[in-house]
CSV table of C-alpha atoms in Angstrom, one decimal:
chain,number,residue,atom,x,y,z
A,1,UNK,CA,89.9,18.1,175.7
A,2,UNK,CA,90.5,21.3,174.1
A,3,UNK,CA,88.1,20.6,171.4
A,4,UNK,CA,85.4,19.4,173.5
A,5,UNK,CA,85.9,22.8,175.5
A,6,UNK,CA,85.7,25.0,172.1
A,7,UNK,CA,82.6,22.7,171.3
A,8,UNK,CA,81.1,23.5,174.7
A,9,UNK,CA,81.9,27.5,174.1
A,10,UNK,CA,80.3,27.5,170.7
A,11,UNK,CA,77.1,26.5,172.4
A,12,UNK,CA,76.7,27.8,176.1
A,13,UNK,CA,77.4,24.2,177.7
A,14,UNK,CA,74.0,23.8,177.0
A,15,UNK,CA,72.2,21.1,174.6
A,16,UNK,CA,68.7,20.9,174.0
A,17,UNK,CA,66.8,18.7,176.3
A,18,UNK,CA,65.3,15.5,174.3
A,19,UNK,CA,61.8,15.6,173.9
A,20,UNK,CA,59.4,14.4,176.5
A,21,UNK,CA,58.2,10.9,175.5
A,22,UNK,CA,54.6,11.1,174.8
A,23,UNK,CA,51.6,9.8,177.3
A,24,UNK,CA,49.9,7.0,176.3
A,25,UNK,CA,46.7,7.5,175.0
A,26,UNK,CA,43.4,5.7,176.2
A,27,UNK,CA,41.3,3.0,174.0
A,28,UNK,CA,38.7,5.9,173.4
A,29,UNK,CA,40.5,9.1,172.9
A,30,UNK,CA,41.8,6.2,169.9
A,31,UNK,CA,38.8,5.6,169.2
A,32,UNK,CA,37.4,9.0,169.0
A,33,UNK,CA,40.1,10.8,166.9
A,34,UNK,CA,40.2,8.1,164.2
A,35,UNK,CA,36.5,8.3,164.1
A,36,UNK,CA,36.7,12.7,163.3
A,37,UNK,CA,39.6,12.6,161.4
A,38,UNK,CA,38.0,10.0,159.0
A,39,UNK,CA,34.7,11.8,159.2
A,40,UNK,CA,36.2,16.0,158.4
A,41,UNK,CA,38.5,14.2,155.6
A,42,UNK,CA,35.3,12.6,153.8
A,43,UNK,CA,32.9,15.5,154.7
A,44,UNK,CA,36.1,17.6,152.9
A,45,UNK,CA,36.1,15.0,149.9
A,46,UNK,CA,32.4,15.4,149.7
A,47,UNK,CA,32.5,19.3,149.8
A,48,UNK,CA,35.6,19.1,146.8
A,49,UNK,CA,33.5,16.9,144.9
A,50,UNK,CA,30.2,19.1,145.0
A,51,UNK,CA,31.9,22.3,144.3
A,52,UNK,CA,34.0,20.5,141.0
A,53,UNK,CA,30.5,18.9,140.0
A,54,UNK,CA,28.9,22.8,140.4
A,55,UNK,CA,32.0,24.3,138.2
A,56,UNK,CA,31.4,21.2,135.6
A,57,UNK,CA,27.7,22.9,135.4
A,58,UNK,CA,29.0,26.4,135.3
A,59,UNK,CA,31.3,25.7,132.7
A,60,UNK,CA,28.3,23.8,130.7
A,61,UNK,CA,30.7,20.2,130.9
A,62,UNK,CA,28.2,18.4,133.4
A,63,UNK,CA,27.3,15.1,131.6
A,64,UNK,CA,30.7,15.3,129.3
A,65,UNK,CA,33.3,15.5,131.3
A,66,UNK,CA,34.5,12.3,129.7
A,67,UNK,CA,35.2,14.3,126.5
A,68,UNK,CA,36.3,17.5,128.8
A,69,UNK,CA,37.7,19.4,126.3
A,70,UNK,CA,38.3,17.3,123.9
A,71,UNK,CA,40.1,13.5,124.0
A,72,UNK,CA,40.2,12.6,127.3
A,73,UNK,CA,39.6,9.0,127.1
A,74,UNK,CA,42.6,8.9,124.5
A,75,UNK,CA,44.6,11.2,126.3
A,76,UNK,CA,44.7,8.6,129.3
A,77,UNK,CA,44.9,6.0,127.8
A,78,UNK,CA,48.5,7.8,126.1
A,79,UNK,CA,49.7,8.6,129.3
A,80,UNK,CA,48.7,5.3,131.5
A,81,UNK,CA,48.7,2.5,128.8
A,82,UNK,CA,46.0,0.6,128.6
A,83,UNK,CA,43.7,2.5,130.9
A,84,UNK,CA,40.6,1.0,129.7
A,85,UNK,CA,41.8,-2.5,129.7
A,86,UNK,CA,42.7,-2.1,133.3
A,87,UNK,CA,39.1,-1.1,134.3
A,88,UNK,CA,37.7,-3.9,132.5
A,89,UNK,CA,40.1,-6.5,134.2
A,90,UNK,CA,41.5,-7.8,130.9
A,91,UNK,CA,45.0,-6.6,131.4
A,92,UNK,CA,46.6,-6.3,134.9
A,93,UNK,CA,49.8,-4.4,135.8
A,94,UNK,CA,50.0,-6.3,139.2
A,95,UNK,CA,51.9,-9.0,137.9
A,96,UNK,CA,52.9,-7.6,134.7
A,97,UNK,CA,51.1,-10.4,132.8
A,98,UNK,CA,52.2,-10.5,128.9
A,99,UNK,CA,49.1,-10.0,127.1
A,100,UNK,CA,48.7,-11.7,123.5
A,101,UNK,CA,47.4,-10.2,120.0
A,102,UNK,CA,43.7,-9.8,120.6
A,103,UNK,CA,44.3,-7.0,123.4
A,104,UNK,CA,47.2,-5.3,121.1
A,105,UNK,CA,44.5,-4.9,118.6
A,106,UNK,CA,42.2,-3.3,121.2
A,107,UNK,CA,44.8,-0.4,122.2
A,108,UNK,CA,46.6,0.1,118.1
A,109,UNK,CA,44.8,3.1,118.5
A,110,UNK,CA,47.2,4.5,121.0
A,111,UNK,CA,50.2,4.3,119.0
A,112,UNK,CA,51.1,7.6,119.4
A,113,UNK,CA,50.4,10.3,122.1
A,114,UNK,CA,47.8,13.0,120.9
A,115,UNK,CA,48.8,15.7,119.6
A,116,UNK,CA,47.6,19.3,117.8
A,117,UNK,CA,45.2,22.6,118.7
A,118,UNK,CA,41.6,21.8,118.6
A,119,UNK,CA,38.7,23.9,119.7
A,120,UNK,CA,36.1,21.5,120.8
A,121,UNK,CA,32.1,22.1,121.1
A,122,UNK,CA,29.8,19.4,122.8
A,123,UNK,CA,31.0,16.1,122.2
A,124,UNK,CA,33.1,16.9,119.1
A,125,UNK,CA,36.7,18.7,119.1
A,126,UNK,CA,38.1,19.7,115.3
A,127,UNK,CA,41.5,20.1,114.9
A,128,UNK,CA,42.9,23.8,113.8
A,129,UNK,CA,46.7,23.3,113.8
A,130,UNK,CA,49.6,20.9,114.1
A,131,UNK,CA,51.6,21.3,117.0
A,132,UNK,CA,54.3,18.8,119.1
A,133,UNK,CA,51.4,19.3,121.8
A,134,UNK,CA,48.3,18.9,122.7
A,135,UNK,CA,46.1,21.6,123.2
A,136,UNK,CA,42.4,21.5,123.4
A,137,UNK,CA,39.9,25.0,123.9
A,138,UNK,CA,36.4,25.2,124.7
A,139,UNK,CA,34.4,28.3,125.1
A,140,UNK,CA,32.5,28.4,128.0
A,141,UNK,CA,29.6,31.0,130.0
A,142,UNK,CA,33.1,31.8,132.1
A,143,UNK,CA,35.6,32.0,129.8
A,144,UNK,CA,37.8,30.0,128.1
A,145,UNK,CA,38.3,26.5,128.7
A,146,UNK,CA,42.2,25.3,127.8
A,147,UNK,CA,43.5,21.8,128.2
A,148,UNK,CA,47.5,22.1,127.4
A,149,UNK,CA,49.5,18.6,127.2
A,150,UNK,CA,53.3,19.3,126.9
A,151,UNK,CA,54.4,16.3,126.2
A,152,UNK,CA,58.0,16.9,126.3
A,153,UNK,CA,58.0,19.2,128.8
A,154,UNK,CA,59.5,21.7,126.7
A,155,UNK,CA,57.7,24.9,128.9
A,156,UNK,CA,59.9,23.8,131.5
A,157,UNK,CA,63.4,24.1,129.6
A,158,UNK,CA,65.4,21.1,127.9
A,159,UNK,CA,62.8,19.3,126.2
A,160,UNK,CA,62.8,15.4,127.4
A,161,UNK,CA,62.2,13.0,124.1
A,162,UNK,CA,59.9,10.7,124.5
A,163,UNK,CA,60.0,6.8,124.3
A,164,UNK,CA,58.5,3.8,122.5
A,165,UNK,CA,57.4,0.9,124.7
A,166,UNK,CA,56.3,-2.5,123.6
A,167,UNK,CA,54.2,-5.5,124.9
A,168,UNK,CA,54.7,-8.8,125.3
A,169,UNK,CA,53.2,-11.6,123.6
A,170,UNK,CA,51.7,-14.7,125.6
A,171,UNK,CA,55.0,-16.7,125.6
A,172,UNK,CA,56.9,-13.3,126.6
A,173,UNK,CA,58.8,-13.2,123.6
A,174,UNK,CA,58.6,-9.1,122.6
A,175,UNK,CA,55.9,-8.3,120.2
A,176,UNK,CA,57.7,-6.8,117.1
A,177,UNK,CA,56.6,-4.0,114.7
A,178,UNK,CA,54.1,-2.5,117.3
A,179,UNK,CA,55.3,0.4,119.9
A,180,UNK,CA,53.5,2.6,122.0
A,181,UNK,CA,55.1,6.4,122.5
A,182,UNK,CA,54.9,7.4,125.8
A,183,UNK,CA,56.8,10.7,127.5
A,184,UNK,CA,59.1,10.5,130.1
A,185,UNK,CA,58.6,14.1,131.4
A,186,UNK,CA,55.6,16.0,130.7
A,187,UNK,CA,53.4,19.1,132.0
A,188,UNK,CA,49.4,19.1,132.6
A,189,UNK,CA,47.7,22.5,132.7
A,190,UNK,CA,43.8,23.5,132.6
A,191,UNK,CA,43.0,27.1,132.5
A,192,UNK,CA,40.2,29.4,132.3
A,193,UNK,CA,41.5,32.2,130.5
A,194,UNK,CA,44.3,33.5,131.8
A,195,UNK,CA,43.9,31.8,135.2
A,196,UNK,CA,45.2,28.7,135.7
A,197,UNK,CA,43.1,26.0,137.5
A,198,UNK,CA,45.3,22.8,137.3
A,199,UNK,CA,49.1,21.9,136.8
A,200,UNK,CA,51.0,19.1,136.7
A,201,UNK,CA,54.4,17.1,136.0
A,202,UNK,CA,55.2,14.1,135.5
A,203,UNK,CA,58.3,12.1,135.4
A,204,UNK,CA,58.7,8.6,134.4
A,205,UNK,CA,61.7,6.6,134.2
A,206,UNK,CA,60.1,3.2,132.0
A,207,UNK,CA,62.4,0.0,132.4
A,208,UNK,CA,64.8,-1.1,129.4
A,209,UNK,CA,63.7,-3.7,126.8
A,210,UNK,CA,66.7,-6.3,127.0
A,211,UNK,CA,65.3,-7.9,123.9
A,212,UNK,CA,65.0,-4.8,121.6
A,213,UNK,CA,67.7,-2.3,122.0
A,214,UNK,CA,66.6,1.3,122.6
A,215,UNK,CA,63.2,0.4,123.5
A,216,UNK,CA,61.5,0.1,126.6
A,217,UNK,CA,59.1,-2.3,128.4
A,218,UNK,CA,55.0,-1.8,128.3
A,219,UNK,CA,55.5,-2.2,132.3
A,220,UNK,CA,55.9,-0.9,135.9
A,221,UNK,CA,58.4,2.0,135.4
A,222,UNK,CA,61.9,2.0,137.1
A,223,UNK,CA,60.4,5.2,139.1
A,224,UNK,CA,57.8,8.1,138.8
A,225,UNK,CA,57.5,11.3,140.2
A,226,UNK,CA,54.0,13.7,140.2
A,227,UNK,CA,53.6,17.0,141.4
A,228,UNK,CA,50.4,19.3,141.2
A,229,UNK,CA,48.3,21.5,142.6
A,230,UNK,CA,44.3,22.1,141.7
A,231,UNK,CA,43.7,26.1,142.6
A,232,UNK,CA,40.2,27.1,143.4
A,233,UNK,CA,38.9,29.7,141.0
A,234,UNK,CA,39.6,33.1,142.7
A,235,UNK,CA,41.0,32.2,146.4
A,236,UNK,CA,44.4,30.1,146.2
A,237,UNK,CA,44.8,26.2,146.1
A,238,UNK,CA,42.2,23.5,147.0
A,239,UNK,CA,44.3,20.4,146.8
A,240,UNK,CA,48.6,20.4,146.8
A,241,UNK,CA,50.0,17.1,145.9
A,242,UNK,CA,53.2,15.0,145.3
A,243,UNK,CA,54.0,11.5,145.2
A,244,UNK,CA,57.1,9.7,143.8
A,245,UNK,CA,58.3,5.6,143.8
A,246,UNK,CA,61.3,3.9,142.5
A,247,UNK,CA,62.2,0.4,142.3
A,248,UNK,CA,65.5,-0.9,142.0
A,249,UNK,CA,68.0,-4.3,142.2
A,250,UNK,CA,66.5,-4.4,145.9
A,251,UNK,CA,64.3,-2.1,147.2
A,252,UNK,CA,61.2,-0.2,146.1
A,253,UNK,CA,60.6,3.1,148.1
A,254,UNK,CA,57.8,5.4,147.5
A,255,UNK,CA,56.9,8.9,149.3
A,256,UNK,CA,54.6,11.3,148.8
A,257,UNK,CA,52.1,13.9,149.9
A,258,UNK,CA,48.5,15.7,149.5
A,259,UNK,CA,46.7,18.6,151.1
A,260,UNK,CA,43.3,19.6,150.3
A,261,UNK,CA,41.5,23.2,151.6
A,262,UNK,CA,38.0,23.4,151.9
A,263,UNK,CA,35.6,26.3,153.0
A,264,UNK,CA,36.1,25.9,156.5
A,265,UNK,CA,38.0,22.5,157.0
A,266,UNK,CA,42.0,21.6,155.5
A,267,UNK,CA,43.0,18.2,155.8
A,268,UNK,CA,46.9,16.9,154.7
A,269,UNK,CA,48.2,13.1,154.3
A,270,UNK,CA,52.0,12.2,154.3
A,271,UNK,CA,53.7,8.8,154.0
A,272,UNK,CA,57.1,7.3,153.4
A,273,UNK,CA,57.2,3.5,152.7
A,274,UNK,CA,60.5,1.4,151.7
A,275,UNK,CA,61.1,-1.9,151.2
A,276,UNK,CA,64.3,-4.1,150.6
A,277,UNK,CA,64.0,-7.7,149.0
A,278,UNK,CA,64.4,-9.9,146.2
A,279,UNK,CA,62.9,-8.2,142.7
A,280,UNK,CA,62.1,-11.1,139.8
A,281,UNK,CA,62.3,-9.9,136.6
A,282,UNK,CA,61.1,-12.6,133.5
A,283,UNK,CA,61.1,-12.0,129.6
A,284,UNK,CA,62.8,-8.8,128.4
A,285,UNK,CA,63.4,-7.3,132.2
A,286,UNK,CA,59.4,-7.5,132.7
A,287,UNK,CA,58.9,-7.2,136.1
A,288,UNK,CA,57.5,-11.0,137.4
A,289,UNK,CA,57.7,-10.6,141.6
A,290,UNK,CA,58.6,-8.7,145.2
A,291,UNK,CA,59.3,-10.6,148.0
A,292,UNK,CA,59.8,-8.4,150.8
A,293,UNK,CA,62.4,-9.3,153.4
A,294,UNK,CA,61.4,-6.1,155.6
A,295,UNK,CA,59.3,-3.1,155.3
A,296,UNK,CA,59.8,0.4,157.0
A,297,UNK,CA,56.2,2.4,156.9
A,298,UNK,CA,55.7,6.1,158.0
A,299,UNK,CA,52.4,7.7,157.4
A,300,UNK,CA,50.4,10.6,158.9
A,301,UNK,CA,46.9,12.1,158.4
A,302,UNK,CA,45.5,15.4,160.0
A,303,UNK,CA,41.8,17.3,159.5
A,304,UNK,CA,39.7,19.5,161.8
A,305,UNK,CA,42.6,19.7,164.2
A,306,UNK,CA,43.1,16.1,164.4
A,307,UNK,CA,46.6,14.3,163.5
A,308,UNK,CA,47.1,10.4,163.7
A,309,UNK,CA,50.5,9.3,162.8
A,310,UNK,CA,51.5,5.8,162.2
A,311,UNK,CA,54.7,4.0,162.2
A,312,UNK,CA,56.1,0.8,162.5
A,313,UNK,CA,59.0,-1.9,161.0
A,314,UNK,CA,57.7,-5.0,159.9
A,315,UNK,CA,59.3,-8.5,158.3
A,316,UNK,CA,59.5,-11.8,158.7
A,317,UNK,CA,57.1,-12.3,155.7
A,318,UNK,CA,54.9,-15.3,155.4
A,319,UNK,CA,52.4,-15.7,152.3
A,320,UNK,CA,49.9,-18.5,151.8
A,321,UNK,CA,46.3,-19.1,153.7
A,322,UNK,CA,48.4,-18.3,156.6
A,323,UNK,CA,49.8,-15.0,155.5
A,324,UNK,CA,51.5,-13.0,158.6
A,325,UNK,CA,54.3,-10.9,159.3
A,326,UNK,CA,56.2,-9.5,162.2
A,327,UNK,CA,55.7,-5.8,163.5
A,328,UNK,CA,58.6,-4.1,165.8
A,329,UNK,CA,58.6,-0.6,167.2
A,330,UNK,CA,55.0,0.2,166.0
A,331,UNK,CA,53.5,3.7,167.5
A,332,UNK,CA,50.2,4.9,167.0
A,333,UNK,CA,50.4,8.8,167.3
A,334,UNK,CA,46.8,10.4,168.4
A,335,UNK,CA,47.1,14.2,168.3
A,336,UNK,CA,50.2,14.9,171.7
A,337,UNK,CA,49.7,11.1,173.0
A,338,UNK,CA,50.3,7.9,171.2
A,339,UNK,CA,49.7,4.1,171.5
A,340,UNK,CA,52.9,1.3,170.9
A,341,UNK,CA,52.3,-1.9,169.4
A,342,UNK,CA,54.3,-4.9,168.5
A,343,UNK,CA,53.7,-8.5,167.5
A,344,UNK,CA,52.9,-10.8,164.6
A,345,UNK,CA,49.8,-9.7,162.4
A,346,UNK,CA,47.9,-13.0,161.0
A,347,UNK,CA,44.6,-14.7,161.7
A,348,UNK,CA,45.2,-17.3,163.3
A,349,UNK,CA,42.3,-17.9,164.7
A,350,UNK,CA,40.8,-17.4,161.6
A,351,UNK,CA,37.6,-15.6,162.6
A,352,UNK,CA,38.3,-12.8,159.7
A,353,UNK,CA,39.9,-9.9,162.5
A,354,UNK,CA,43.2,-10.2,162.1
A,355,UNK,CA,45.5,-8.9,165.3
A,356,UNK,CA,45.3,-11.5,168.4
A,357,UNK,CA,48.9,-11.6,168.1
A,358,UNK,CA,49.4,-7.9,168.4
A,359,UNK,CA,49.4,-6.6,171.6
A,360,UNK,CA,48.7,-2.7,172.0
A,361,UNK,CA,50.0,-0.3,174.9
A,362,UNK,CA,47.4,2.0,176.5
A,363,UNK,CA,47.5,3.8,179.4
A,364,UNK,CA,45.2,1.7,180.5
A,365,UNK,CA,47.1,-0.9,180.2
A,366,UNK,CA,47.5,-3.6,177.5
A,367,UNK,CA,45.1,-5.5,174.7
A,368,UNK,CA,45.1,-7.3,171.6
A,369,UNK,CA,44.6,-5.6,168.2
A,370,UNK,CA,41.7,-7.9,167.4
A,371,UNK,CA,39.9,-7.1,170.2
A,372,UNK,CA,40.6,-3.3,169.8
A,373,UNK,CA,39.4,-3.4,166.4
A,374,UNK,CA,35.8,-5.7,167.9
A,375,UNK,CA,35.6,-4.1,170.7
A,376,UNK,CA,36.3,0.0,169.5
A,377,UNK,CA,35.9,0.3,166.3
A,378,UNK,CA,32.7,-2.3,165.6
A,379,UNK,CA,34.5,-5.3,163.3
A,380,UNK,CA,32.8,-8.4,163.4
A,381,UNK,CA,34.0,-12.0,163.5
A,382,UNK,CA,33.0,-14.3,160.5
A,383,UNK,CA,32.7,-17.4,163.3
């Protein structure tokens, strides 16, 4: 008893009142603020995009911003494996699929990360210096154009090494003799002059070869974090991002964020998203399969003054024609109000909206997520 009365002295007696639960929201004030907040966040994507596309002209890169300032395409394909191959369908990361001596031949190129000073001009760059980075400089009507890869993230204090991954051959056996350096911390940064336009880290954590010791596995990393920020030439930051994933023995978790600023409209996006289940891993540690056993999403969007926040627990996986799962303690947050749902998301009825087995809360009373999404937002049936 004494310590409950110190307790109660500490704070006045008094504890702060829970909050009020939110109102339930009608089908249309749903309706209307997933309609503007989808509308001011692609009018803002649009507006970003026009004003990069008119400082590509200004900076006399439109029609070569392939070659930026010098080595793009090789630079990506350093820092995401394979890049090219991915766009062109022949290697997929999805389920980590070995991939045999034709496609190692394709990427032998990328053996090792970039590195050097160039000064580029058009289409060409020529190399002036060695150096343990990469840095590439094209003058431009506004300045100069810089393009600094730090590979080891050395600007940032204790340099992190590097490490060499290797593929897999068609029967998953490791494919000897051929490795693939790729960083494991590392800074981005574009400037014009001595402003700076563009920065970012990155931090990968790549999963240990079990077949050759002290390399690494040509596969989804153990985790990743990036952090950036793109500042408008002149008046502060246009976009703010971070995003970070890790998965382990039994859950895979990934968080993250992004805010973007335009002229006269902001818009932000948030989510948290983990997972626990069973992780299959085949030849060398590669990673073969997820099976969820549940899922715990978070996410919210804002723009214009708008703000949808969703959340919800989900499990009871099934995969197959008749993929479904179980939702629990979903809530739809629309600006002050918000809409609850539960239920088990399949089709069914197999008419190509999925939902009859959701039902939603209004304050109107209740309705199935199929015909929310038919009746609201426009979906049509396939029968």
């Amino acid at each position: 008893m004494p310590a409950l009365l110190l307790i109660a002295a500490c704070d006045g007696g008094k504890t702060a009142p829970p909050e009020p639960t939110p109102q339930p929201a009608t089908p249309g004030e749903t309706k209307s603020t997933l309609t503007s907040v989808g509308t001011s966040a692609s009018d803002l994507a649009r507006e970003l995009q026009a004003e990069f596309d008119a400082l590509m002209k200004d900076w006399g890169l439109s029609g070569a911003v392939a070659h930026g300032v010098g080595g793009w395409a090789s630079v990506a394909q350093a820092v995401v494996p394979d890049v090219g191959l991915l766009s062109s369908g022949k290697l997929r990361t999805t389920d980590a699929q070995a991939v045999g001596k034709e496609i190692l031949q394709a990427v032998a190129t990328v053996e090792k990360l970039p590195r050097g000073v160039y000064t580029c001009s058009g289409s060409y760059c020529t190399k002036k210096a060695e150096s343990d980075d990469y840095v590439a400089s094209r003058t431009t009507a506004k300045g100069v154009l810089k393009v600094e890869l730090d590979w080891d993230a050395s600007s940032l204090g204790t340099p992190s090494p590097t490490v060499q991954l290797h593929m897999l051959t068609n029967d998953g056996s490791p494919y000897q003799g051929y490795f693939i350096e790729a960083p494991t911390k590392m800074v981005a940064k574009v400037s014009l002059d001595a402003q700076v336009l563009a920065q970012g880290t990155l931090a990968v954590a790549w999963h240990p070869s079990s077949c050759l010791a002290g390399k690494y596995l040509h596969d989804v990393p153990d985790s990743l974090e990036l952090s950036g920020f793109v500042n408008r030439p002149g008046s502060g930051k246009a976009i703010e991002a971070s995003a970070r994933y890790g998965i382990g023995a039994g859950k895979v978790h990934t968080s993250g964020s992004l805010s973007a600023k335009g002229v006269s409209n902001e818009a932000s996006v948030q989510w948290d998203v983990s997972s626990v289940g069973a992780v299959e891993r085949s030849g060398c540690g590669r990673l073969s399969n997820f099976t969820p056993a549940n899922l715990d999403f978070s996410a919210g969007v804002s723009a214009d003054g708008q703000s949808l926040a969703l959340s919800f627990l989900a499990d009871q996986f099934q995969s197959g024609p008749q993929a479904s799962f179980r939702l629990q303690n979903g809530v739809l947050k629309v600006n002050k109000k918000q809409v609850t749902f539960s239920g088990v998301l399949d089709d069914a009825n197999g008419n190509c909206v999925p939902g009859e087995n959701v039902t939603l809360t209004f304050s109107s009373g209740s309705t199935s997520l199929e015909a929310f999404l038919i009746g609201q937002l426009g979906l049509r049936t396939c029968r």
